[in-house]
Short mmCIF file of C-alpha atoms in Angstrom, two decimals:
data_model
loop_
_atom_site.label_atom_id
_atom_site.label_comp_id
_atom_site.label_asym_id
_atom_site.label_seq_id
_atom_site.Cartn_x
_atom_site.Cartn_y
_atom_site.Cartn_z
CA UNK F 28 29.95 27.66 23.74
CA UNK F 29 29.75 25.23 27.02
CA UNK F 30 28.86 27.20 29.94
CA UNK F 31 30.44 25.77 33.80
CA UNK F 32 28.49 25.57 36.40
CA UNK F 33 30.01 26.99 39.66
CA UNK F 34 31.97 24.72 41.65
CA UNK F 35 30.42 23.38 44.57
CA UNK F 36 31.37 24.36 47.73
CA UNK F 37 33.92 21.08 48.23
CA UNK F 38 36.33 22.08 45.82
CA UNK F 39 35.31 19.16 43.07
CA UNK F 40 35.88 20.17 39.39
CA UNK F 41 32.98 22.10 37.56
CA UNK F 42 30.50 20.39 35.46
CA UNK F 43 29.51 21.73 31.93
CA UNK F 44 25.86 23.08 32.41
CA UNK F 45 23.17 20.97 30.28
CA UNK F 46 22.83 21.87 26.57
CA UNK F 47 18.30 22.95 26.11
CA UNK F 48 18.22 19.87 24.31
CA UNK F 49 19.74 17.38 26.28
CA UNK F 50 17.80 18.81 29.13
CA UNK F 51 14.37 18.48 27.00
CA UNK F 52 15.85 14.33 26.54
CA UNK F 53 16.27 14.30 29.72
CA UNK F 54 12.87 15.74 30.97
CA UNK F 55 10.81 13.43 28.41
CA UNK F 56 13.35 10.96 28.40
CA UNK F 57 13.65 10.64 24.54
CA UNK F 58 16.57 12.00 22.99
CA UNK F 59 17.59 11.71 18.81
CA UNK F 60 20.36 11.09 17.45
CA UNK F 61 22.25 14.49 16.39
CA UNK F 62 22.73 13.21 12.59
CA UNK F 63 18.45 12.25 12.57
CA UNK F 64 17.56 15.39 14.23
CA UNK F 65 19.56 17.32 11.52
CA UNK F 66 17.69 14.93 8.69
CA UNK F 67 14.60 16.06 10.87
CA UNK F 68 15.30 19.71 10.46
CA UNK F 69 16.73 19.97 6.90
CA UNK F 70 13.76 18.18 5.81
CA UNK F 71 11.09 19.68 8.01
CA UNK F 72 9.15 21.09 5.54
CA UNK F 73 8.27 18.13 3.46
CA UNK F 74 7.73 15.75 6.30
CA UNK F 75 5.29 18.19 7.75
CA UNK F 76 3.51 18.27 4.51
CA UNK F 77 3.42 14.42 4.54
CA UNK F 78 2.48 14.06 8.04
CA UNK F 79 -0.55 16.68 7.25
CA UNK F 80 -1.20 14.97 4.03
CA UNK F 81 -1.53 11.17 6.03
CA UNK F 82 -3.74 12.73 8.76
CA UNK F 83 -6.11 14.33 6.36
CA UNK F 84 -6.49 11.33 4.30
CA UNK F 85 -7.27 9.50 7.47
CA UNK F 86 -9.50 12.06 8.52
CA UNK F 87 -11.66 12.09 5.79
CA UNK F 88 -12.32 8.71 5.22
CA UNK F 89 -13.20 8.41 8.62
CA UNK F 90 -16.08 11.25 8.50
CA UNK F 91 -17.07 9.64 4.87
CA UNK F 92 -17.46 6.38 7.01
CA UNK F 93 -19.31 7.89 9.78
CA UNK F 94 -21.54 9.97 7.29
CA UNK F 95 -22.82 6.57 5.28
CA UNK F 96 -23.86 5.01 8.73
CA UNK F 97 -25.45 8.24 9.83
CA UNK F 98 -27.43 7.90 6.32
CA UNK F 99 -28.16 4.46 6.19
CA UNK F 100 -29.48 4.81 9.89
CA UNK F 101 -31.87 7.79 8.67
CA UNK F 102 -32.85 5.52 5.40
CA UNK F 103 -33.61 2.32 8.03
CA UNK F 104 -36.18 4.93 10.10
CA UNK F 105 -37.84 6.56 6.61
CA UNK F 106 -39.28 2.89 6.47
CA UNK F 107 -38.87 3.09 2.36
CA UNK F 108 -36.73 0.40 0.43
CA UNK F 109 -34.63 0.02 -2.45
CA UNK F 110 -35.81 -2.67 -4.10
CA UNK F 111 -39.49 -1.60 -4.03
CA UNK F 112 -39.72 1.79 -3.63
CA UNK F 113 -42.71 4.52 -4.25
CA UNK F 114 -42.74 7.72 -5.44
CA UNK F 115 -42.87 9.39 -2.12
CA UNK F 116 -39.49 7.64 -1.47
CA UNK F 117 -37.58 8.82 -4.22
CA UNK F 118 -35.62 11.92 -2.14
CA UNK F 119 -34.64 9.46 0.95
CA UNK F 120 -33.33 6.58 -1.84
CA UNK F 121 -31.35 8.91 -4.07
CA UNK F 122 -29.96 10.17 -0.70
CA UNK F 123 -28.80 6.78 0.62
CA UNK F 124 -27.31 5.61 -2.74
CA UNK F 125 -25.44 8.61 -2.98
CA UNK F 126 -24.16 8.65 0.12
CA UNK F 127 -23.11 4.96 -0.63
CA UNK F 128 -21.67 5.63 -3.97
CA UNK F 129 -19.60 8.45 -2.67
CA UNK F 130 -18.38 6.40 0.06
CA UNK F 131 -17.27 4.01 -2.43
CA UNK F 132 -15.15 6.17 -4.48
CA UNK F 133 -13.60 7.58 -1.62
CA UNK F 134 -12.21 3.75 -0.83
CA UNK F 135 -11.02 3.72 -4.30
CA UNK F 136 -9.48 6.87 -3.76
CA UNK F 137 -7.21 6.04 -0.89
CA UNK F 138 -6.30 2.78 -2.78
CA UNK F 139 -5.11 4.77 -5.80
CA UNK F 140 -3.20 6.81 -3.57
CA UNK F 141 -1.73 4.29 -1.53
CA UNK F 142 -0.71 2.22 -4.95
CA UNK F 143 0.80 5.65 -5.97
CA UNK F 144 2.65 6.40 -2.85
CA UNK F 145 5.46 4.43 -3.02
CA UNK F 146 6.41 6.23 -6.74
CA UNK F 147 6.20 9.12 -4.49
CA UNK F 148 8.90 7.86 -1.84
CA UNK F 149 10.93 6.79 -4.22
CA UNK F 150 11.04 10.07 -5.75
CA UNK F 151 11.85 11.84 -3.08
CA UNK F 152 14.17 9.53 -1.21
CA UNK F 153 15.81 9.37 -4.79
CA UNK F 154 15.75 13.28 -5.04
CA UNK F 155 15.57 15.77 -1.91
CA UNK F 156 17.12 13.14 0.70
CA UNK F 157 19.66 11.47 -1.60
CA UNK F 158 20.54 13.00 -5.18
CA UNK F 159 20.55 16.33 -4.48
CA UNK F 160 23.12 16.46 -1.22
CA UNK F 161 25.17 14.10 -3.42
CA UNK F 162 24.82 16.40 -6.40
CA UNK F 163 26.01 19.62 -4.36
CA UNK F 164 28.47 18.10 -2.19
CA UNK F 165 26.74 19.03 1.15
CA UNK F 166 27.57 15.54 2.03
CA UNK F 167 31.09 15.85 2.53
CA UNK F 168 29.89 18.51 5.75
CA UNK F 169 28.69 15.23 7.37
CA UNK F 170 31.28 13.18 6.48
CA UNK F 171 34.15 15.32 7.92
CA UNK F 172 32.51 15.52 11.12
CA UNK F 173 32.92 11.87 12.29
CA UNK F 174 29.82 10.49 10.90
CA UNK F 175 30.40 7.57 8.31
CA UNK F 176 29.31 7.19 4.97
CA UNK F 177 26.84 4.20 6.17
CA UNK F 178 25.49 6.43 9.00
CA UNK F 179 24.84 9.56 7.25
CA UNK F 180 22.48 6.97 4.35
CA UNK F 181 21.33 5.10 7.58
CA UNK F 182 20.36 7.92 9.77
CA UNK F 183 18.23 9.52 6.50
CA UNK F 184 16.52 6.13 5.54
CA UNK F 185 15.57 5.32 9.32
CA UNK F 186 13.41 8.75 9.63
CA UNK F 187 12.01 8.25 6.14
CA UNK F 188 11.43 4.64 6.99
CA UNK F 189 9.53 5.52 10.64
CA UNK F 190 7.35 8.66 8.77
CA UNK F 191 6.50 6.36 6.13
CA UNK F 192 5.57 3.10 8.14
CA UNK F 193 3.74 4.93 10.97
CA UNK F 194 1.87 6.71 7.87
CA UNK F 195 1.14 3.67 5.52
CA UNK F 196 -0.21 1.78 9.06
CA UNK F 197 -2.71 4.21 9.95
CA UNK F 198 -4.13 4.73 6.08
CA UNK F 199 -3.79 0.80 6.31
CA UNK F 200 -5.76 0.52 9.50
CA UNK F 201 -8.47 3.21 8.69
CA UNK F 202 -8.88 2.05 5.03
CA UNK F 203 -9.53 -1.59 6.57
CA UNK F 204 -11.83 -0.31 8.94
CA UNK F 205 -14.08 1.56 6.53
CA UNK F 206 -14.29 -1.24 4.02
CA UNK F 207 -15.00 -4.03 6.21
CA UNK F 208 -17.65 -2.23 8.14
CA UNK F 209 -18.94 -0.13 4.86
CA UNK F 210 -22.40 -0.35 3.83
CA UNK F 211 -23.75 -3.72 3.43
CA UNK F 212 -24.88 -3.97 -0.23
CA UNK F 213 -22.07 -5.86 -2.16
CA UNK F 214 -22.14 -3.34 -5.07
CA UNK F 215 -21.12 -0.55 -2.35
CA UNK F 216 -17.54 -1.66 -1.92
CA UNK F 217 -15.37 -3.57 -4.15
CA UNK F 218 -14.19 -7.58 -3.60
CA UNK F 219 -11.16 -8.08 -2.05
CA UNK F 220 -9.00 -8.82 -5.11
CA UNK F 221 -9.17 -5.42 -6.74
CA UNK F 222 -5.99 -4.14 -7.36
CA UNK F 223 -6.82 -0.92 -5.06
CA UNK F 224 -8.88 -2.57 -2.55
CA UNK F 225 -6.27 -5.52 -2.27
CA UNK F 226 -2.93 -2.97 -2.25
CA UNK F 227 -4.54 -0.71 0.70
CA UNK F 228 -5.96 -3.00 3.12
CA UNK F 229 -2.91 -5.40 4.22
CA UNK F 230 0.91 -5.88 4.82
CA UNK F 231 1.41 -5.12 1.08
CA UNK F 232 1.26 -2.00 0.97
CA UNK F 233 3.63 -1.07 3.21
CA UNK F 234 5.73 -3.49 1.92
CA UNK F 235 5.55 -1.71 -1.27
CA UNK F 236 6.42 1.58 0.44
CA UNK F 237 9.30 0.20 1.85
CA UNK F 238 10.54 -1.20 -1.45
CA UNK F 239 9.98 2.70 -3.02
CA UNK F 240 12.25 4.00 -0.77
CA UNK F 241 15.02 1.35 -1.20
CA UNK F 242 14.90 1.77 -4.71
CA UNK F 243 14.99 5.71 -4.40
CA UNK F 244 18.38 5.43 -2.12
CA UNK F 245 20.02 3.11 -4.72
CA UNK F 246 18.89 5.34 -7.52
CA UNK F 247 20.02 8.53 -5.57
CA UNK F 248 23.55 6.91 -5.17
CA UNK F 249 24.08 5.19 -8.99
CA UNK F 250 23.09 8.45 -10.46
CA UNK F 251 24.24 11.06 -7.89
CA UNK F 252 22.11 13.87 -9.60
CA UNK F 253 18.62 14.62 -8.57
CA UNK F 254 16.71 14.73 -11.10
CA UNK F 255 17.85 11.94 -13.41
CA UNK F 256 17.34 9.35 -9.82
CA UNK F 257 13.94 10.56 -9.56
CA UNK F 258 13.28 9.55 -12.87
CA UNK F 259 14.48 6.29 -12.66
CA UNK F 260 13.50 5.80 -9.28
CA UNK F 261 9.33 6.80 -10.40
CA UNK F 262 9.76 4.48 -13.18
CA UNK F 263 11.59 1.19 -11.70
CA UNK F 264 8.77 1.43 -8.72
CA UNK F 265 5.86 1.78 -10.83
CA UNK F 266 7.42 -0.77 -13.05
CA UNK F 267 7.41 -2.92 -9.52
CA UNK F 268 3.83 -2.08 -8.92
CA UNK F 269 2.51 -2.95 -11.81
CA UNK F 270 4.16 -6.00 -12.64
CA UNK F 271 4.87 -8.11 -9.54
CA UNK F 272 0.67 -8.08 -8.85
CA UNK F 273 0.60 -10.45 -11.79
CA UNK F 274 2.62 -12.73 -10.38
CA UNK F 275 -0.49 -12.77 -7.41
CA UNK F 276 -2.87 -15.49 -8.61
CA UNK F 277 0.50 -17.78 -8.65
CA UNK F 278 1.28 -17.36 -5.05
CA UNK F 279 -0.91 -19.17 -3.66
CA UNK F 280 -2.02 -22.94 -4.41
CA UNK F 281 -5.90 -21.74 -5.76
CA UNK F 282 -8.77 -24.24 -5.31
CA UNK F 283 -10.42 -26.01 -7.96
CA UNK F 284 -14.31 -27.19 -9.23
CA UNK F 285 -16.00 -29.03 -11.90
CA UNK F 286 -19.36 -29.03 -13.14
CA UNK F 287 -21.17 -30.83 -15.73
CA UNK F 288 -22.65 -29.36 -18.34
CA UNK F 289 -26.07 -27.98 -17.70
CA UNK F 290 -25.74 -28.39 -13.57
CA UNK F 291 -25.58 -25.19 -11.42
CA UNK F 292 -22.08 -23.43 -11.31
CA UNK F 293 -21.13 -23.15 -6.96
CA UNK F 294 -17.93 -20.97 -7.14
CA UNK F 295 -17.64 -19.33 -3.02
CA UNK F 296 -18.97 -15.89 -3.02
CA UNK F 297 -16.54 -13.02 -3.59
CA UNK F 298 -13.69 -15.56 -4.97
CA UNK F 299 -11.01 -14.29 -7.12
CA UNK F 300 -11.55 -16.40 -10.78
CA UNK F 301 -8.28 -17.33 -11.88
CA UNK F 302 -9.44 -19.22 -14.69
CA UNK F 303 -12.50 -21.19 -16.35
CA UNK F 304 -11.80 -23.55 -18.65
CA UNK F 305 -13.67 -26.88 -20.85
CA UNK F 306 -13.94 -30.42 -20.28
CA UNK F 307 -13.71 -32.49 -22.63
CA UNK F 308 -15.22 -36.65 -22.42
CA UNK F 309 -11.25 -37.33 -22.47
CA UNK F 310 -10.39 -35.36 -19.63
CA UNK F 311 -8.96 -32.77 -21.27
CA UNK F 312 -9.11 -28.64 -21.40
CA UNK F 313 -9.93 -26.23 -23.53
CA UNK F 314 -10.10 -22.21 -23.39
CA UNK F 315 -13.54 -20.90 -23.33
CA UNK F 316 -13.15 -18.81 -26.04
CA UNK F 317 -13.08 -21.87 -28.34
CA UNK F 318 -16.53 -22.21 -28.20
CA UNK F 319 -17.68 -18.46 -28.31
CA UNK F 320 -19.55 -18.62 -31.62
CA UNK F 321 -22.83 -18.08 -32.97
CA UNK F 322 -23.66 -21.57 -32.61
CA UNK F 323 -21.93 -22.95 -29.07
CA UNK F 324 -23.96 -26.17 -28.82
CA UNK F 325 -22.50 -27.57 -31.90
CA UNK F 326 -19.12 -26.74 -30.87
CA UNK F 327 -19.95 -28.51 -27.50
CA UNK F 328 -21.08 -31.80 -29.52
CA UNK F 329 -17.96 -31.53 -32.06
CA UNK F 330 -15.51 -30.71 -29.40
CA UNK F 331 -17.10 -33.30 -26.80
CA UNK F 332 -16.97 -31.02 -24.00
CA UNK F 333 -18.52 -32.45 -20.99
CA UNK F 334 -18.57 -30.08 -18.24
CA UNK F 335 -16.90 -26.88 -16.68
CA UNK F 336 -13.76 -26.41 -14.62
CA UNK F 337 -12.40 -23.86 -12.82
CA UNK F 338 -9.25 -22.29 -10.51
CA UNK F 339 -10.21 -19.72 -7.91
CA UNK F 340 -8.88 -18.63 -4.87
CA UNK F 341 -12.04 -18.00 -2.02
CA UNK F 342 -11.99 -15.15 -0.02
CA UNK F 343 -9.72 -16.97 3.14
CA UNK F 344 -6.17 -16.70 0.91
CA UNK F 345 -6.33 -13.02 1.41
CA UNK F 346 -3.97 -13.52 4.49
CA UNK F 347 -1.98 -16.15 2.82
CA UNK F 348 -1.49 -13.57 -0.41
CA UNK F 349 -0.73 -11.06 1.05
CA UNK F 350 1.87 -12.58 3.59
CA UNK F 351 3.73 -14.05 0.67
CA UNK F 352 3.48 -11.27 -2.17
CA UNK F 353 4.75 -9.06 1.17
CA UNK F 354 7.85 -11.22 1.68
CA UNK F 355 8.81 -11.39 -2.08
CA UNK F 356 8.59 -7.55 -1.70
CA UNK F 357 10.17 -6.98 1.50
CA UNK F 358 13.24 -9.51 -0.24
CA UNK F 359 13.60 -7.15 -2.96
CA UNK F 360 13.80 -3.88 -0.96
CA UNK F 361 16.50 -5.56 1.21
CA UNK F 362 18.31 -6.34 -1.51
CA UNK F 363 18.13 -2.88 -2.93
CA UNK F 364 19.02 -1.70 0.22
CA UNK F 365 22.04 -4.20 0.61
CA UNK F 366 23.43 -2.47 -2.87
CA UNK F 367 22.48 0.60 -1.99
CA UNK F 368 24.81 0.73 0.87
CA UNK F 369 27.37 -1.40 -0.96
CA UNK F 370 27.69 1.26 -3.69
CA UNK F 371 27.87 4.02 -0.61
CA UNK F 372 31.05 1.74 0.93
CA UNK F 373 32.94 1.38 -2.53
CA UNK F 374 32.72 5.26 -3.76
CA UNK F 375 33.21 6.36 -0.26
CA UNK F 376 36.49 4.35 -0.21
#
């Protein structure tokens, strides 16, 4: 009910006394939209459980991080080393490596989870936010009350969309952190091309969350029932995840070296091997299996294989990778979104 304020003293009409919330807008000088704040409040409990979940993940990877530098500071001052070590140093190596190892897995961890988490948006963009309010008709209370059929899916995917950005940048940024200023033996964190390592530190990954939770709309509205669009939505993600990575040594022109046969091999350090192939005296190729047999000189001789040759792609096309294999993916959540809200226009006619 809208209280009035007593009319001032010159006669002027009464003014309808401020509503808590729009005086809270007013005081901080940020005020939701009503339709978001109800997607806010239906929802609450989930997004508080994913807002928890993304600040503890954060959290402990940072105190992992800050534990391995507090132990490889201790192991610097115990004066022992790995490489030659003595008996007396046993405790403080065991110590050190573990604390490395640990540290490790935990990177792997996060980049498992963040390869996982867009099968997770999906589902429940696809499910709790979509499916099910279709599936029970609490939609058409929306609807009626001069909201649009485009602004009740936009209003839902734009809080999804800022939860899961703000999320996926800070498990970006602290997973980035942590493996570029890890320990600095090579075996302690993995090369940049490893499917977790890759998919957790750059653009990609939240490109692939934002491709989870376009599919999970579109699935929500083909399907209109929660349960069967979470299916679909888990699979046609994961499908996404697994397959468009081996498109990745494509996307990129890779480099290229030759060696003659006998002469030292000089691919760059921590370069992603594409492929390694034979030369023959005509300038031709062959697989290197050919000559995997007990006896590979002869098959060198009777194949007249020359030298080595092979494609890689050196450590400075991360950026370029990722910028590209993030566009492709960003294309292909637009255009999920595009039918998503096409479908939504069509049945809502």
């Amino acid at each position: 009910m809208t209280t009035l304020m007593p009319a001032p003293e010159n006669g002027s009409a009464p003014t309808p006394a401020s509503t808590p919330a729009e005086a809270r807008g007013r005081r901080t000088g940020l005020s939701l939209p009503g339709p978001c704040r109800a997607v806010l409040r239906q929802h609450r409990t989930a997004l508080w459980i994913t807002v928890a979940l993304f600040a503890l993940a954060a959290a402990a990877l940072i105190a992992d991080r800050l534990w391995v530098a507090h132990a490889a500071d201790v192991f610097a001052a115990s004066d022992c080393s790995i490489r030659h070590t003595t008996r007396e140093c046993g405790g403080s190596v065991r110590g050190y490596l573990d604390a490395e190892l640990q540290f490790d897995r935990n990177l792997d961890y996060l980049g498992m989870g963040l390869l996982a988490l867009p099968c997770l948006i999906g589902a429940f963009v696809a499910g709790p936010l979509v499916g099910r309010e279709l599936e029970t008709g609490t939609y058409k209370l929306g609807w009626t009350q001069s909201v649009t059929p485009a602004r009740w899916l936009a209003d839902r995917l734009v809080v999804c969309a800022a939860l899961v950005t703000a999320g996926t940048t800070l498990l970006v940024a602290v997973q980035r952190w942590a493996w570029t200023t890890g320990p600095e033996h090579a075996y302690s964190r993995g090369p940049w091309y490893e499917r977790a390592i890759y998919g957790s530190v750059g653009p990609v990954a939240l490109a692939y969350a934002l491709l989870g939770l376009a599919v999970g709309a579109l699935a929500g509205l083909l399907l209109r029932r929660a349960l069967p669009a979470v299916g679909v939505a888990v699979a046609v993600t994961a499908g996404a995840v697994a397959a468009l990575p081996l498109l990745r040594p494509h996307l990129w022109p890779t480099e290229t070296g030759s060696w003659a046969m006998g002469s030292r091999i000089t691919v760059p350090d921590f370069s992603y091997e594409v492929d390694w192939s034979l030369l023959t005296a005509d300038g031709g190729r062959l697989p290197e299996s050919v000559c995997w047999a007990p006896d590979p000189e002869r098959c060198f001789a009777d194949h007249q294989v020359t030298g080595r040759y092979a494609e890689f792609h050196p450590s400075s096309h991360f950026w370029p990778l990722q910028l590209v294999e993030g566009a492709i993916v960003l294309v292909l959540a637009a255009a999920a979104l595009y039918a998503a809200f096409r479908l939504l226009r069509r049945r809502a006619a």
